[in-house]
Each structure stands twice: as C-alpha cells, then as structure tokens.
Amino acid sequence: FRDLCTHAPAGIFLNGPDANCAFANPKCRDLIGLAEDEDPQAWRERLHPDDRAEVAASFDKSVSEQTAFHREYRFQHADGKVVSVRGEIVPQFNENKELTGFIGTLVDLTALKQAEQKLREKEALLTSAIDSLPFDIWACDRDSRYILQNQSSENRWGNRVGKKPEECGIDPQIVELWHRNNHRALAGETVIGQVQYPHEDQLRDFHSIVAPIQEGDEIVGFLGANIDVTDLKNTEAALRKVETEL
C-alpha cells in the first residue's frame, strides 16, 4: 500500500481515530508544502490564512461527527506559493462499527483554478469592451432566446437576456422582422440592411447586421448589431437640400 501511495499522482494520507496524521505520501506533502522530515500535523499552519478558520472548523466537525469531509481550499507554502486543492476524508470502521481512523486525499486544482481565473478576466474584459460600444450588440441561441446583450441594447429595448423576441413586449411588426432576419442567419446568411424602428416617440434609422455563430460546421446561434444612423441620414438629407437650393 505504501509503495502504491508513494507513486500516486494525488495526495493520500491516513489519520488515526484522533485525526492525527499517521502517514502522508510525497504528493500530499508536496501539495501542503511540508518537508520530508516535517511533522504532517503542521498542515493546519499551511492552510491559506483566508481559508484556515473555516476549513479547520469544517474538518474538526467531520472528525467529531465521524462523517465524510469534502471541500475545496488552499495551502500557502513558506515561500508564498499558493496551491488549490480538493480535500476529502472518509471515516473507516471495523466490523464492530468502531472508528479505526480516516483515509484522506488531496487533488491538485491549482492549474484549473488559474485557468478559471484567466477565463473570468477575459470574460470581464470582453463584457467591458462590448458594453462600451455606442451601438446595440446582442446574441441569441438557436431557439432565438437572447444570451447576450450590451448596455446600449438594454437601454434601448430593455433587458432581453433569457427571453425570445415575442416575450419582450416589442411591437409585433418589429418582432416579425427580427424573426425573418434571424431565420436567415440560422440558415448561414449574414443579413445586412437598413431598418427603421420607433424609439422615444420618433422613427429612427438603423444599420442592421445579423450573422450566424458557428462552432465548427454547426450554427449554434446568431449575433446582431444595430447602429443608429438617424443623425447621419438627417445630415445627408440637409446637405442634399442645400445642394439643390444652390
């Protein structure tokens, strides 16, 4: 058993009935940040300061109640390195249902947590960039249910995430136009055109783009943009009028 544990890719440890550690394999020591000759009971001191009180209390409760312990938490090594783990302990009983000890494992989650953090940072950056655009951006899944909407779109049309166009309280004629363009995008076409929508008691002109979202060869939804070009059109009309008068 010890030979197997020595080469195991996960941390493995054995605790007595008093929960004191009787054995910890090299991977376990490595994750906790313990030297080979260091007392494994020092694991509590290696808990990340922000996790220490809660994890220790949860661990002690499981030991006291002789129940399993499952938790994600962090260790902080002497050099400052932070390691994320999923720790588990399971009580062991003999044939008389008497507690004989606990067997525990530590699984390294550090790379996963770092990847999740980088993903959150990228998502936050993307959200900030999309929300800062001065025109409407939105996206729907294959069922035409909104899955993304930037701030400009929400200000103009209200929050539509999780809804279908017909559930947004929009004029039925506009909804019908949206569905026609959306169906064309789902068929693989990028739909570009000029449309007019009523907004704040006036009819405004928009440059509209609806394009398919593809994952490999499969279309999984569509992305749209509406750029308000009303002021541009009004300026062009005024210039044409001036040119005619001249």
C-alpha angles and dihedrals in degrees: 000000000000091000089053092048092048091064098035116124090222131062113261126186138172123214128191123234088275088056092244111142114253097174137013122179122227093261090053091052090046093053093046093044098242125150118235092255096040121111108258088217085077089078090101091058089053094055112113109264091238092053102034103091096042096043094046092049092048091047093049091049091053091049092048093048093038091233134134121277121213121172146138116229144138140256123207115209125215090259091055096257112147119215123190118211144171107228126196135177127185124193118238123214134189127228089278090056091248118146112253099174144286134282117208142184136200120203118195110239097167098109091044093050091047091051091049090051092050090049091051090050092050091047091050091049092048092047091049092049093048093046091051093058111107094224137060119281122178141154136202136194124236090280090058090249114145114248100167136028130167126222095261091055092046092050091052102039106016126245108321101166110129093017136098120234093257090054094057101078092246124149107279091231090057091046090052090052091048092051092050092053092042092053090051090052091049087054089058101264126130104223116208124174151120118272137175124222130178111243129169093352095309137088111247131192123232136187102223129201125181117177134176121255110222134196104191106309094339125094106219100174143318140267124216141191131190116194116193106229097166095113091047092052092047090051091049090050091050091050092050089051091051091048091051093050091050 
